[in-house]
C-alpha positions as protocol buffer text, in pm:
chain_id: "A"
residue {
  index: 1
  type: UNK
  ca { x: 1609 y: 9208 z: 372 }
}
residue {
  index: 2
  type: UNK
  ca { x: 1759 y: 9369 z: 678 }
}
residue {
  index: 3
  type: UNK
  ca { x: 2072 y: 9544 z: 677 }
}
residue {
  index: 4
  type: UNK
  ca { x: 2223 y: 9313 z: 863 }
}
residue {
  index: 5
  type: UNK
  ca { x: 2166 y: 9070 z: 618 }
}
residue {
  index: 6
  type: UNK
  ca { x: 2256 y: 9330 z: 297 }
}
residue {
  index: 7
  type: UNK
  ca { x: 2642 y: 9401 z: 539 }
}
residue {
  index: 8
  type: UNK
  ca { x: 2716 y: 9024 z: 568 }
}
residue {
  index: 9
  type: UNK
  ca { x: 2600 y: 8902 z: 219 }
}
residue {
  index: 10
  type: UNK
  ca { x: 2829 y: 9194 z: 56 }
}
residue {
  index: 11
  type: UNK
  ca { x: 3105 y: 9069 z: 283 }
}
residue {
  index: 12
  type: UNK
  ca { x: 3104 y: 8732 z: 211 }
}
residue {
  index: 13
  type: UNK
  ca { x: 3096 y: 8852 z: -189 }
}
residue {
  index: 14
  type: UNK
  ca { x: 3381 y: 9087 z: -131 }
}
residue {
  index: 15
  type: UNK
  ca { x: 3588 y: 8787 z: 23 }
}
residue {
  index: 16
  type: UNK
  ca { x: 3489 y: 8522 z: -171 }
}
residue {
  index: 17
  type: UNK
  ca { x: 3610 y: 8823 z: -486 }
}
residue {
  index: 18
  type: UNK
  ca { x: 3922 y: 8887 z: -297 }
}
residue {
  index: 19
  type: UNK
  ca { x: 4028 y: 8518 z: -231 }
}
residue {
  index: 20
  type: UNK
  ca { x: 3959 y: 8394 z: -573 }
}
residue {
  index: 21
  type: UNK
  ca { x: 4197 y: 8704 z: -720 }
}
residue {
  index: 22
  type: UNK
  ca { x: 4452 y: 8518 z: -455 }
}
residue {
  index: 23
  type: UNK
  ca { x: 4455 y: 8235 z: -597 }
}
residue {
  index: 24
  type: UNK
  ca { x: 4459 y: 8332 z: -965 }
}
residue {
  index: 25
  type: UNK
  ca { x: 4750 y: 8563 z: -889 }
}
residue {
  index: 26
  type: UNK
  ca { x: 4929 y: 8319 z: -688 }
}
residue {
  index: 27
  type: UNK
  ca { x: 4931 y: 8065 z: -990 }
}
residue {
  index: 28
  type: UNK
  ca { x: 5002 y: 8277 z: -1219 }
}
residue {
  index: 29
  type: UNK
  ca { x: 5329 y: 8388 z: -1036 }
}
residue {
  index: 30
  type: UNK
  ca { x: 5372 y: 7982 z: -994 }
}
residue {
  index: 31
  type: UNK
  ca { x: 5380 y: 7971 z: -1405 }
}
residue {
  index: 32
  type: UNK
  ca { x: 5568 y: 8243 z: -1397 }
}
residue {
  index: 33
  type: UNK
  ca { x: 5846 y: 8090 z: -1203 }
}
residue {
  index: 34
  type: UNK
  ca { x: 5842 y: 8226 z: -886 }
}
residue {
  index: 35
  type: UNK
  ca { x: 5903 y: 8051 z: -586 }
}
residue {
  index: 36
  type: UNK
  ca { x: 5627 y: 7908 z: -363 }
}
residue {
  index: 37
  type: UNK
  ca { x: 5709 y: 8175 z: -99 }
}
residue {
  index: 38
  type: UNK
  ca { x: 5718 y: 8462 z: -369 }
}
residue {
  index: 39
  type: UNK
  ca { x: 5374 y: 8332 z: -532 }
}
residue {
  index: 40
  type: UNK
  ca { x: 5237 y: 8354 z: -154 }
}
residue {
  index: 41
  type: UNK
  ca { x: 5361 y: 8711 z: -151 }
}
residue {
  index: 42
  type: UNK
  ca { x: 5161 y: 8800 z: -450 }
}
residue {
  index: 43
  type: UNK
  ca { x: 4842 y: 8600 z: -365 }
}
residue {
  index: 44
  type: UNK
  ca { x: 4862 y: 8802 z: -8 }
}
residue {
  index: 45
  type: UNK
  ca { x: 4978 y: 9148 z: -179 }
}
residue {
  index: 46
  type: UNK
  ca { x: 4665 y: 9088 z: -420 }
}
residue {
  index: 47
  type: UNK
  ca { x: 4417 y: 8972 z: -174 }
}
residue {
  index: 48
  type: UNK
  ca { x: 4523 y: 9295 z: 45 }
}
residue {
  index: 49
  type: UNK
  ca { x: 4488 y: 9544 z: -240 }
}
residue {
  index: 50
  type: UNK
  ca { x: 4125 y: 9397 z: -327 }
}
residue {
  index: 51
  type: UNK
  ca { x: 4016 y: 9460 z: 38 }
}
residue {
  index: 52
  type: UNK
  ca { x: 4154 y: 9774 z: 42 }
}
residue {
  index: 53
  type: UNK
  ca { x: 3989 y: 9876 z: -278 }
}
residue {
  index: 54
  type: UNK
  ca { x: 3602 y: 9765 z: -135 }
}
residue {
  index: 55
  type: UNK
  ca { x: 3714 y: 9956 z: 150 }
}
residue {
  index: 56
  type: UNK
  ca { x: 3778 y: 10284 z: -40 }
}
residue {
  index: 57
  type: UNK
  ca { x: 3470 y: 10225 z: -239 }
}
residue {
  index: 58
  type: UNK
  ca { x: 3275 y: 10170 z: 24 }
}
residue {
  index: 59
  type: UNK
  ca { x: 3361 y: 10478 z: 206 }
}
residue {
  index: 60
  type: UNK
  ca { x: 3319 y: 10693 z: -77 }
}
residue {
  index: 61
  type: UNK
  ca { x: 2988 y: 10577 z: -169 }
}
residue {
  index: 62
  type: UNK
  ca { x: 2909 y: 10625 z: 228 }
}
residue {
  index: 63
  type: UNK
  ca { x: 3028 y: 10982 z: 216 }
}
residue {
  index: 64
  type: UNK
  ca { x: 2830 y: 11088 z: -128 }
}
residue {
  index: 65
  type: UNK
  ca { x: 2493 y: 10857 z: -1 }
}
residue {
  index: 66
  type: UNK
  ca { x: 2270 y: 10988 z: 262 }
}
């Protein structure tokens, strides 16, 4: 496989991870009671902080690999 292909297939996994902990977080705050726009607020707040955290992984492992 080319790189290329290696960059957009771990993309598409790290979306396809951070939409799907989105949704679950977003019902979950629906059965918790919250509001539709406060469930919206937590599926964006989680989708956000699971980006964020392949970033950070991904530059750490890019500093300590040659």
């Amino acid at each position: 496989m080319s790189a290329v292909t290696v960059v957009l297939f771990t993309v598409c996994l790290v979306l396809i991870a951070a939409i799907t902990v989105a949704g679950v977080a977003g019902k979950l705050a629906r059965i918790d009671g919250a509001t539709y726009a406060a469930a919206c607020l937590r599926a964006a707040a989680a989708f956000g902080a699971v980006v964020t955290l392949a970033a950070a992984v991904t530059g750490a492992l890019a500093a300590v690999l040659p």
